[in-house]
Amino acid sequence: MKLFVGFLWGIFVLSRCRAAPAHSDVVMTDQAEEHPEESHYDVTLDRCGGIEFDAIAPDEKGNIFFFKGDHLWKGFSGPPELANGTFQELDEYHHLGHVDAAFRMHNKDEYDPKGHDHMFFFLKEKVFSYYQHALEKGFPVDIRQIFPGIPSFIDAAVECPKGECTTDSILFFKGRDVYSFDIKTKTVKQKVWTHLPNCTSVLRWVEHYYCFHGTNFTRFHPVSGEVSGVYPKDARRYFMSCPNFGHGEAHRKPRCKLDAITTDITGKSYAFTGSLYIRLDKPHDGSHHFPITRSWKEVSGPVDAVFSFGDKMYIIQESQVYIYKSAAHYTLIEGYPKSVREELGVDGPVDAAFVCADEHVAHIIQGQKMIDIDLAATPRAVKSETSLPVGKVDAATCDSEGVKLFVGPEFFLYQSPKVLAVSKISPEAQKIPPGVFGCEHKET
């Protein structure tokens, strides 16, 4: 019988059965090197006191697990727990030592067209595959059976889907050596990233890649290993809630009030509030806000409106428009920003804007009026103008449910732009869902 190794392949002859953050270079002591098992099991389990994690990985629900010795932490706050309480079978192989590396895999291919999430754990020369926290039958097996060409005793591993890497891949780290494993062809390319610290764990989170080393982390590009920005940073300030470690704006839940919202042609959805944004279509990664400059580095500060048309995203800030090419990483189109007047034929500023799928009309909201602009026309000019039944609109979007106008902590739903244009009264207001937008309704 064939062992079904998830979506990865299905060519191994064995039995088959299915069984979100707030946030070092530490050198091991001579005693730790001489007694490696003690260095992992005799730790003080206070991650706020400074811990170099053995592995970090999310599960299929987006819960991020931090592993150290025979313990783990679930999420960014809370006490440590025994790892065998969640991953029972690991205790049966305790003689293998601590978890060397772990990652979540979600990949749809010809071996598993439905696709599902697995967690892979690496302990010395063995690999374990878990589905919904249960060990899949036939595991553990030698790493080379599942990942030929990958050495034993790896330090870290992380999934890198096509679009972020050249192909659907797994990145394995051992010292400064990085092994890029092509999931489909099962070929390996080895490279050396001397500029990156030795990663004891690596986490992919909302399309960003983090190398953890000591109590610090460094964000890097998964293809080149390039590090942009000021790193390393202390993980305790970003990936966990620790007293005496201040958290930046990006690690507090903002009020449920949006500045802008859109979904691009690739299906990626974003909501903007203040100088932050949240990715809405990645529930498996949990809800967390990031600085806008992380994905759109040329845009500083809050935005007024955002809409997507074709393969481009339009970000309006005061009297200027930034147009980005939608891809794995957004790229500002040469020659931008330009003025709102030059690009859209109206003067800024703009309160909100939206474009419905399969349409080429930008609905620009200023005060209590909605201005329709034909994006297929050159030059662009006002097509029509109507009055709105609501007061000042903060953000707007058009999706499968209809047109949503966000006003403060609430939104109003209309069946279509045409219905919105002829409406004389507002429908019943609905509260912005905190769980979706990672926000909270605060008392005024």
GROMACS .gro file of C-alpha atoms in nm:
model
  444
    1MET     CA    1   0.000   0.000   0.000
    2LYS     CA    2   0.111   0.352  -0.060
    3LEU     CA    3   0.176   0.591   0.220
    4PHE     CA    4  -0.025   0.904   0.151
    5VAL     CA    5   0.208   1.186   0.239
    6GLY     CA    6  -0.055   1.455   0.220
    7PHE     CA    7  -0.046   1.668  -0.083
    8LEU     CA    8   0.327   1.622  -0.119
    9TRP     CA    9   0.353   1.313  -0.328
   10GLY     CA   10   0.212   0.963  -0.262
   11ILE     CA   11   0.479   0.740  -0.400
   12PHE     CA   12   0.614   0.582  -0.087
   13VAL     CA   13   0.525   0.221  -0.016
   14LEU     CA   14   0.372   0.220   0.331
   15SER     CA   15   0.026   0.199   0.481
   16ARG     CA   16  -0.198   0.500   0.417
   17CYS     CA   17  -0.428   0.658   0.667
   18ARG     CA   18  -0.539   1.012   0.752
   19ALA     CA   19  -0.511   1.030   1.081
   20ALA     CA   20  -0.144   3.515   1.569
   21PRO     CA   21   0.189   3.807   1.723
   22ALA     CA   22   0.291   4.008   1.955
   23HIS     CA   23   0.711   3.904   1.930
   24SER     CA   24   1.914   3.717   1.968
   25ASP     CA   25   2.216   3.590   1.908
   26VAL     CA   26   2.287   3.361   2.210
   27VAL     CA   27   2.591   3.130   2.200
   28MET     CA   28   2.557   2.786   2.357
   29THR     CA   29   2.778   2.730   2.660
   30ASP     CA   30   3.044   2.459   2.671
   31GLN     CA   31   2.825   2.266   2.912
   32ALA     CA   32   2.531   2.285   2.672
   33GLU     CA   33   2.745   2.158   2.385
   34GLU     CA   34   2.871   1.871   2.599
   35HIS     CA   35   2.523   1.777   2.724
   36PRO     CA   36   2.282   1.882   2.449
   37GLU     CA   37   1.980   1.705   2.598
   38GLU     CA   38   2.022   1.886   2.930
   39SER     CA   39   2.049   2.220   2.750
   40HIS     CA   40   1.701   2.164   2.610
   41TYR     CA   41   1.524   2.002   2.900
   42ASP     CA   42   1.675   2.188   3.190
   43VAL     CA   43   1.574   2.531   3.065
   44THR     CA   44   1.390   2.794   3.262
   45LEU     CA   45   1.060   2.803   3.082
   46ASP     CA   46   1.006   3.177   3.081
   47ARG     CA   47   1.018   3.296   2.723
   48CYS     CA   48   1.005   3.657   2.839
   49GLY     CA   49   1.328   3.591   3.026
   50GLY     CA   50   1.501   3.500   2.700
   51ILE     CA   51   1.469   3.169   2.514
   52GLU     CA   52   1.613   3.048   2.187
   53PHE     CA   53   1.331   2.841   2.042
   54ASP     CA   54   1.390   2.500   1.885
   55ALA     CA   55   1.110   2.545   1.631
   56ILE     CA   56   0.818   2.776   1.549
   57ALA     CA   57   0.526   2.679   1.324
   58PRO     CA   58   0.154   2.753   1.277
   59ASP     CA   59  -0.113   2.483   1.261
   60GLU     CA   60  -0.404   2.465   1.014
   61LYS     CA   61  -0.604   2.719   1.218
   62GLY     CA   62  -0.329   2.977   1.229
   63ASN     CA   63  -0.229   2.907   1.591
   64ILE     CA   64   0.145   2.960   1.618
   65PHE     CA   65   0.336   2.709   1.828
   66PHE     CA   66   0.671   2.788   1.989
   67PHE     CA   67   0.876   2.480   2.086
   68LYS     CA   68   1.148   2.445   2.346
   69GLY     CA   69   1.264   2.107   2.472
   70ASP     CA   70   0.959   1.899   2.563
   71HIS     CA   71   0.738   2.208   2.603
   72LEU     CA   72   0.549   2.444   2.375
   73TRP     CA   73   0.360   2.772   2.388
   74LYS     CA   74   0.037   2.826   2.197
   75GLY     CA   75   0.017   3.175   2.055
   76PHE     CA   76   0.176   3.496   2.175
   77SER     CA   77   0.071   3.478   2.538
   78GLY     CA   78   0.011   3.215   2.802
   79PRO     CA   79   0.217   2.961   2.996
   80PRO     CA   80   0.420   2.672   2.853
   81GLU     CA   81   0.262   2.328   2.813
   82LEU     CA   82   0.405   1.983   2.761
   83ALA     CA   83   0.431   1.920   2.388
   84ASN     CA   84   0.286   1.570   2.421
   85GLY     CA   85  -0.041   1.721   2.537
   86THR     CA   86  -0.101   1.846   2.183
   87PHE     CA   87   0.124   1.618   1.978
   88GLN     CA   88   0.093   1.299   2.181
   89GLU     CA   89   0.316   1.072   1.977
   90LEU     CA   90   0.621   1.293   2.015
   91ASP     CA   91   0.651   1.163   2.371
   92GLU     CA   92   0.688   0.808   2.241
   93TYR     CA   93   1.004   0.919   2.065
   94HIS     CA   94   1.142   1.135   2.342
   95HIS     CA   95   1.473   0.958   2.308
   96LEU     CA   96   1.518   1.141   1.980
   97GLY     CA   97   1.556   1.468   2.166
   98HIS     CA   98   1.396   1.808   2.112
   99VAL     CA   99   1.222   1.914   1.792
  100ASP     CA  100   1.486   2.043   1.552
  101ALA     CA  101   1.249   2.211   1.310
  102ALA     CA  102   0.882   2.233   1.218
  103PHE     CA  103   0.665   2.391   0.951
  104ARG     CA  104   0.309   2.387   0.822
  105MET     CA  105   0.254   2.277   0.464
  106HIS     CA  106  -0.047   2.375   0.257
  107ASN     CA  107  -0.008   2.277  -0.107
  108LYS     CA  108  -0.253   2.158  -0.370
  109ASP     CA  109  -0.112   1.939  -0.644
  110GLU     CA  110  -0.187   1.628  -0.843
  111TYR     CA  111  -0.134   1.405  -0.543
  112ASP     CA  112  -0.401   1.574  -0.333
  113PRO     CA  113  -0.626   1.803  -0.541
  114LYS     CA  114  -0.841   1.885  -0.236
  115GLY     CA  115  -0.539   1.999  -0.039
  116HIS     CA  116  -0.508   2.008   0.336
  117ASP     CA  117  -0.268   2.135   0.598
  118HIS     CA  118   0.001   1.922   0.756
  119MET     CA  119   0.256   1.998   1.022
  120PHE     CA  120   0.596   1.839   0.973
  121PHE     CA  121   0.833   1.790   1.266
  122PHE     CA  122   1.201   1.704   1.231
  123LEU     CA  123   1.389   1.525   1.509
  124LYS     CA  124   1.746   1.431   1.422
  125GLU     CA  125   1.715   1.202   1.116
  126LYS     CA  126   1.339   1.148   1.148
  127VAL     CA  127   1.037   1.337   1.018
  128PHE     CA  128   0.683   1.326   1.162
  129SER     CA  129   0.372   1.429   0.968
  130TYR     CA  130   0.065   1.548   1.160
  131TYR     CA  131  -0.283   1.618   1.030
  132GLN     CA  132  -0.517   1.797   1.271
  133HIS     CA  133  -0.268   1.730   1.553
  134ALA     CA  134  -0.274   1.351   1.492
  135LEU     CA  135   0.028   1.160   1.366
  136GLU     CA  136  -0.029   1.010   1.021
  137LYS     CA  137   0.011   0.637   0.998
  138GLY     CA  138   0.354   0.518   0.893
  139PHE     CA  139   0.539   0.803   1.060
  140PRO     CA  140   0.801   0.880   1.172
  141VAL     CA  141   1.030   0.790   0.881
  142ASP     CA  142   1.378   0.894   0.777
  143ILE     CA  143   1.393   1.247   0.637
  144ARG     CA  144   1.547   1.123   0.312
  145GLN     CA  145   1.239   0.913   0.237
  146ILE     CA  146   1.017   1.219   0.222
  147PHE     CA  147   1.269   1.489   0.139
  148PRO     CA  148   1.552   1.323  -0.059
  149GLY     CA  149   1.868   1.528  -0.056
  150ILE     CA  150   1.794   1.698   0.275
  151PRO     CA  151   2.043   1.627   0.556
  152SER     CA  152   1.964   1.514   0.910
  153PHE     CA  153   1.989   1.736   1.215
  154ILE     CA  154   1.854   2.042   1.036
  155ASP     CA  155   1.813   2.370   1.226
  156ALA     CA  156   1.495   2.507   1.071
  157ALA     CA  157   1.248   2.465   0.786
  158VAL     CA  158   0.972   2.669   0.626
  159GLU     CA  159   0.726   2.641   0.337
  160CYS     CA  160   0.769   2.885   0.045
  161PRO     CA  161   0.483   2.876  -0.209
  162LYS     CA  162   0.516   2.966  -0.575
  163GLY     CA  163   0.498   3.339  -0.620
  164GLU     CA  164   0.707   3.398  -0.313
  165CYS     CA  165   0.965   3.143  -0.428
  166THR     CA  166   1.016   3.046  -0.792
  167THR     CA  167   0.835   2.716  -0.740
  168ASP     CA  168   0.640   2.557  -0.454
  169SER     CA  169   0.930   2.485  -0.224
  170ILE     CA  170   1.051   2.404   0.124
  171LEU     CA  171   1.352   2.590   0.261
  172PHE     CA  172   1.571   2.389   0.499
  173PHE     CA  173   1.839   2.558   0.710
  174LYS     CA  174   2.152   2.401   0.855
  175GLY     CA  175   2.408   2.649   0.974
  176ARG     CA  176   2.461   2.897   0.691
  177ASP     CA  177   2.357   2.636   0.432
  178VAL     CA  178   2.009   2.670   0.282
  179TYR     CA  179   1.851   2.383   0.089
  180SER     CA  180   1.566   2.478  -0.146
  181PHE     CA  181   1.352   2.167  -0.201
  182ASP     CA  182   1.119   2.173  -0.504
  183ILE     CA  183   0.799   1.999  -0.395
  184LYS     CA  184   0.696   1.879  -0.740
  185THR     CA  185   1.030   1.764  -0.882
  186LYS     CA  186   1.189   1.677  -0.546
  187THR     CA  187   1.513   1.840  -0.658
  188VAL     CA  188   1.736   2.033  -0.419
  189LYS     CA  189   1.937   2.350  -0.472
  190GLN     CA  190   2.192   2.434  -0.206
  191LYS     CA  191   2.312   2.786  -0.133
  192VAL     CA  192   2.504   2.963   0.141
  193TRP     CA  193   2.368   3.277   0.307
  194THR     CA  194   2.663   3.406   0.508
  195HIS     CA  195   2.490   3.740   0.564
  196LEU     CA  196   2.200   3.581   0.753
  197PRO     CA  197   2.239   3.464   1.116
  198ASN     CA  198   2.222   3.092   1.192
  199CYS     CA  199   1.847   3.035   1.217
  200THR     CA  200   1.735   2.802   1.495
  201SER     CA  201   1.376   2.837   1.370
  202VAL     CA  202   1.208   3.005   1.074
  203LEU     CA  203   0.849   3.125   1.045
  204ARG     CA  204   0.647   3.222   0.737
  205TRP     CA  205   0.375   3.458   0.847
  206VAL     CA  206   0.150   3.663   0.617
  207GLU     CA  207   0.393   3.624   0.327
  208HIS     CA  208   0.690   3.742   0.534
  209TYR     CA  209   0.983   3.524   0.644
  210TYR     CA  210   1.145   3.545   0.986
  211CYS     CA  211   1.473   3.389   1.099
  212PHE     CA  212   1.485   3.345   1.477
  213HIS     CA  213   1.825   3.335   1.643
  214GLY     CA  214   1.882   3.359   2.015
  215THR     CA  215   1.608   3.589   2.145
  216ASN     CA  216   1.613   3.796   1.825
  217PHE     CA  217   1.465   3.766   1.477
  218THR     CA  218   1.561   3.891   1.133
  219ARG     CA  219   1.320   3.926   0.840
  220PHE     CA  220   1.460   3.808   0.506
  221HIS     CA  221   1.366   3.753   0.143
  222PRO     CA  222   1.299   3.381   0.079
  223VAL     CA  223   1.474   3.373  -0.260
  224SER     CA  224   1.783   3.584  -0.204
  225GLY     CA  225   1.805   3.588   0.173
  226GLU     CA  226   1.829   3.965   0.149
  227VAL     CA  227   1.765   4.155   0.472
  228SER     CA  228   1.594   4.494   0.438
  229GLY     CA  229   1.549   4.725   0.731
  230VAL     CA  230   1.712   4.745   1.073
  231TYR     CA  231   1.767   4.396   1.217
  232PRO     CA  232   1.796   4.199   1.436
  233LYS     CA  233   1.499   4.286   1.657
  234ASP     CA  234   1.402   4.139   1.991
  235ALA     CA  235   1.133   3.874   1.941
  236ARG     CA  236   0.985   3.955   2.281
  237ARG     CA  237   0.871   4.292   2.150
  238TYR     CA  238   0.687   4.147   1.850
  239PHE     CA  239   0.599   3.778   1.881
  240MET     CA  240   0.491   3.749   2.242
  241SER     CA  241   0.336   3.952   2.518
  242CYS     CA  242   0.599   4.028   2.777
  243PRO     CA  243   0.597   4.274   3.068
  244ASN     CA  244   0.871   4.536   3.058
  245PHE     CA  245   0.891   4.503   2.679
  246GLY     CA  246   0.711   4.788   2.507
  247HIS     CA  247   0.501   4.701   2.204
  248GLY     CA  248   0.477   4.921   1.900
  249GLU     CA  249   0.159   5.050   1.742
  250ALA     CA  250   0.141   4.744   1.518
  251HIS     CA  251   0.089   4.516   1.820
  252ARG     CA  252  -0.213   4.680   1.972
  253LYS     CA  253  -0.563   4.622   1.849
  254PRO     CA  254  -0.685   4.940   1.682
  255ARG     CA  255  -1.038   5.075   1.701
  256CYS     CA  256  -1.291   4.925   1.462
  257LYS     CA  257  -1.277   5.216   1.221
  258LEU     CA  258  -1.143   5.175   0.868
  259ASP     CA  259  -0.975   5.425   0.639
  260ALA     CA  260  -0.984   5.205   0.328
  261ILE     CA  261  -1.045   4.849   0.211
  262THR     CA  262  -0.994   4.657  -0.114
  263THR     CA  263  -0.942   4.315  -0.277
  264ASP     CA  264  -0.692   4.287  -0.562
  265ILE     CA  265  -0.705   4.066  -0.872
  266THR     CA  266  -0.515   3.786  -0.696
  267GLY     CA  267  -0.780   3.764  -0.422
  268LYS     CA  268  -0.572   3.934  -0.154
  269SER     CA  269  -0.787   4.156   0.068
  270TYR     CA  270  -0.664   4.438   0.286
  271ALA     CA  271  -0.813   4.683   0.533
  272PHE     CA  272  -0.628   5.001   0.627
  273THR     CA  273  -0.652   5.191   0.954
  274GLY     CA  274  -0.414   5.467   1.057
  275SER     CA  275  -0.062   5.375   0.950
  276LEU     CA  276  -0.145   5.003   0.964
  277TYR     CA  277  -0.303   4.740   0.744
  278ILE     CA  278  -0.440   4.391   0.802
  279ARG     CA  279  -0.461   4.101   0.558
  280LEU     CA  280  -0.823   3.979   0.558
  281ASP     CA  281  -0.806   3.668   0.340
  282LYS     CA  282  -0.547   3.479   0.548
  283PRO     CA  283  -0.739   3.334   0.844
  284HIS     CA  284  -0.480   3.056   0.875
  285ASP     CA  285  -0.223   3.318   0.968
  286GLY     CA  286  -0.439   3.481   1.232
  287SER     CA  287  -0.524   3.850   1.244
  288HIS     CA  288  -0.242   4.095   1.289
  289HIS     CA  289  -0.171   4.451   1.175
  290PHE     CA  290   0.146   4.561   1.001
  291PRO     CA  291   0.283   4.905   0.908
  292ILE     CA  292   0.164   5.010   0.561
  293THR     CA  293   0.524   5.075   0.462
  294ARG     CA  294   0.599   4.705   0.496
  295SER     CA  295   0.413   4.624   0.173
  296TRP     CA  296   0.388   4.970   0.014
  297LYS     CA  297   0.714   5.129   0.119
  298GLU     CA  298   0.654   5.458  -0.062
  299VAL     CA  299   0.330   5.529   0.126
  300SER     CA  300   0.391   5.698   0.459
  301GLY     CA  301   0.110   5.751   0.706
  302PRO     CA  302  -0.266   5.692   0.678
  303VAL     CA  303  -0.433   5.653   0.338
  304ASP     CA  304  -0.763   5.810   0.235
  305ALA     CA  305  -0.892   5.553  -0.014
  306VAL     CA  306  -0.788   5.237  -0.195
  307PHE     CA  307  -0.935   5.049  -0.491
  308SER     CA  308  -0.821   4.774  -0.726
  309PHE     CA  309  -0.867   4.760  -1.103
  310GLY     CA  310  -0.721   4.491  -1.325
  311ASP     CA  311  -0.379   4.393  -1.197
  312LYS     CA  312  -0.322   4.726  -1.025
  313MET     CA  313  -0.396   4.874  -0.683
  314TYR     CA  314  -0.466   5.246  -0.651
  315ILE     CA  315  -0.377   5.405  -0.317
  316ILE     CA  316  -0.503   5.759  -0.270
  317GLN     CA  317  -0.341   5.979  -0.010
  318GLU     CA  318  -0.457   6.341   0.007
  319SER     CA  319  -0.417   6.476  -0.350
  320GLN     CA  320  -0.190   6.200  -0.480
  321VAL     CA  321  -0.242   5.853  -0.631
  322TYR     CA  322   0.007   5.568  -0.598
  323ILE     CA  323  -0.047   5.281  -0.842
  324TYR     CA  324   0.107   4.943  -0.761
  325LYS     CA  325   0.136   4.632  -0.972
  326SER     CA  326  -0.037   4.344  -0.792
  327ALA     CA  327   0.199   4.050  -0.751
  328ALA     CA  328   0.360   3.849  -0.472
  329HIS     CA  329   0.518   4.179  -0.366
  330TYR     CA  330   0.367   4.512  -0.468
  331THR     CA  331   0.579   4.729  -0.698
  332LEU     CA  332   0.515   5.099  -0.754
  333ILE     CA  333   0.467   5.175  -1.122
  334GLU     CA  334   0.728   5.411  -1.261
  335GLY     CA  335   0.620   5.773  -1.270
  336TYR     CA  336   0.396   5.756  -0.966
  337PRO     CA  337   0.264   5.908  -0.750
  338LYS     CA  338   0.060   6.147  -0.965
  339SER     CA  339  -0.212   6.390  -0.871
  340VAL     CA  340  -0.570   6.269  -0.831
  341ARG     CA  341  -0.672   6.525  -1.094
  342GLU     CA  342  -0.419   6.398  -1.348
  343GLU     CA  343  -0.505   6.030  -1.293
  344LEU     CA  344  -0.880   6.033  -1.228
  345GLY     CA  345  -1.003   6.367  -1.354
  346VAL     CA  346  -1.126   6.494  -1.016
  347ASP     CA  347  -0.964   6.697  -0.743
  348GLY     CA  348  -0.861   6.538  -0.417
  349PRO     CA  349  -0.892   6.461  -0.139
  350VAL     CA  350  -1.108   6.149  -0.159
  351ASP     CA  351  -1.300   5.996   0.132
  352ALA     CA  352  -1.347   5.645  -0.012
  353ALA     CA  353  -1.342   5.456  -0.340
  354PHE     CA  354  -1.434   5.115  -0.480
  355VAL     CA  355  -1.455   4.917  -0.803
  356CYS     CA  356  -1.683   4.615  -0.840
  357ALA     CA  357  -1.549   4.294  -0.996
  358ASP     CA  358  -1.573   4.271  -1.377
  359GLU     CA  359  -1.653   4.642  -1.402
  360HIS     CA  360  -1.440   4.936  -1.513
  361VAL     CA  361  -1.607   5.215  -1.316
  362ALA     CA  362  -1.435   5.371  -1.017
  363HIS     CA  363  -1.687   5.499  -0.764
  364ILE     CA  364  -1.524   5.795  -0.589
  365ILE     CA  365  -1.688   5.920  -0.270
  366GLN     CA  366  -1.639   6.278  -0.158
  367GLY     CA  367  -1.860   6.401   0.123
  368GLN     CA  368  -2.217   6.296   0.046
  369LYS     CA  369  -2.166   6.253  -0.326
  370MET     CA  370  -2.050   5.957  -0.535
  371ILE     CA  371  -1.864   6.032  -0.858
  372ASP     CA  372  -1.842   5.758  -1.122
  373ILE     CA  373  -1.532   5.752  -1.342
  374ASP     CA  374  -1.488   5.526  -1.645
  375LEU     CA  375  -1.142   5.371  -1.603
  376ALA     CA  376  -1.150   5.237  -1.959
  377ALA     CA  377  -1.178   5.588  -2.106
  378THR     CA  378  -0.885   5.811  -2.199
  379PRO     CA  379  -0.861   6.070  -2.065
  380ARG     CA  380  -1.058   5.977  -1.759
  381ALA     CA  381  -1.346   6.203  -1.674
  382VAL     CA  382  -1.659   6.213  -1.461
  383LYS     CA  383  -1.932   5.984  -1.596
  384SER     CA  384  -2.205   6.063  -1.343
  385GLU     CA  385  -2.256   6.210  -0.998
  386THR     CA  386  -2.516   6.116  -0.734
  387SER     CA  387  -2.598   6.202  -0.375
  388LEU     CA  388  -2.560   5.948  -0.096
  389PRO     CA  389  -2.804   5.873   0.188
  390VAL     CA  390  -2.526   5.854   0.450
  391GLY     CA  391  -2.292   6.105   0.606
  392LYS     CA  392  -1.916   6.112   0.571
  393VAL     CA  393  -1.795   5.770   0.453
  394ASP     CA  394  -1.463   5.642   0.588
  395ALA     CA  395  -1.412   5.344   0.355
  396ALA     CA  396  -1.601   5.149   0.090
  397THR     CA  397  -1.577   4.819  -0.091
  398CYS     CA  398  -1.774   4.606  -0.335
  399ASP     CA  399  -1.777   4.228  -0.292
  400SER     CA  400  -2.005   3.928  -0.343
  401GLU     CA  401  -2.244   4.060  -0.077
  402GLY     CA  402  -2.279   4.403  -0.236
  403VAL     CA  403  -2.149   4.752  -0.163
  404LYS     CA  404  -2.038   4.824   0.193
  405LEU     CA  405  -1.996   5.176   0.320
  406PHE     CA  406  -1.799   5.201   0.645
  407VAL     CA  407  -1.886   5.488   0.877
  408GLY     CA  408  -1.709   5.486   1.213
  409PRO     CA  409  -1.752   5.146   1.386
  410GLU     CA  410  -2.041   5.047   1.155
  411PHE     CA  411  -2.111   4.970   0.792
  412PHE     CA  412  -2.412   4.988   0.562
  413LEU     CA  413  -2.478   4.719   0.301
  414TYR     CA  414  -2.633   4.796  -0.039
  415GLN     CA  415  -2.716   4.540  -0.306
  416SER     CA  416  -2.523   4.720  -0.581
  417PRO     CA  417  -2.384   5.062  -0.684
  418LYS     CA  418  -2.711   5.130  -0.868
  419VAL     CA  419  -2.915   5.062  -0.555
  420LEU     CA  420  -2.679   5.287  -0.358
  421ALA     CA  421  -2.715   5.565  -0.616
  422VAL     CA  422  -3.098   5.574  -0.596
  423SER     CA  423  -3.136   5.509  -0.221
  424LYS     CA  424  -3.291   5.789  -0.019
  425ILE     CA  425  -3.256   5.627   0.323
  426SER     CA  426  -2.985   5.417   0.482
  427PRO     CA  427  -3.030   5.047   0.561
  428GLU     CA  428  -2.984   4.926   0.917
  429ALA     CA  429  -2.627   4.978   1.034
  430GLN     CA  430  -2.415   4.672   1.118
  431LYS     CA  431  -2.118   4.657   1.354
  432ILE     CA  432  -1.774   4.600   1.204
  433PRO     CA  433  -1.684   4.242   1.310
  434PRO     CA  434  -1.379   4.263   1.542
  435GLY     CA  435  -1.271   3.904   1.471
  436VAL     CA  436  -1.242   3.968   1.098
  437PHE     CA  437  -1.065   4.302   1.116
  438GLY     CA  438  -0.850   4.236   1.424
  439CYS     CA  439  -0.993   4.542   1.597
  440GLU     CA  440  -1.199   4.625   1.901
  441HIS     CA  441  -1.501   4.843   1.967
  442LYS     CA  442  -1.387   5.096   2.222
  443GLU     CA  443  -1.612   5.305   2.437
  444THR     CA  444  -1.604   5.671   2.349
   0.00000   0.00000   0.00000
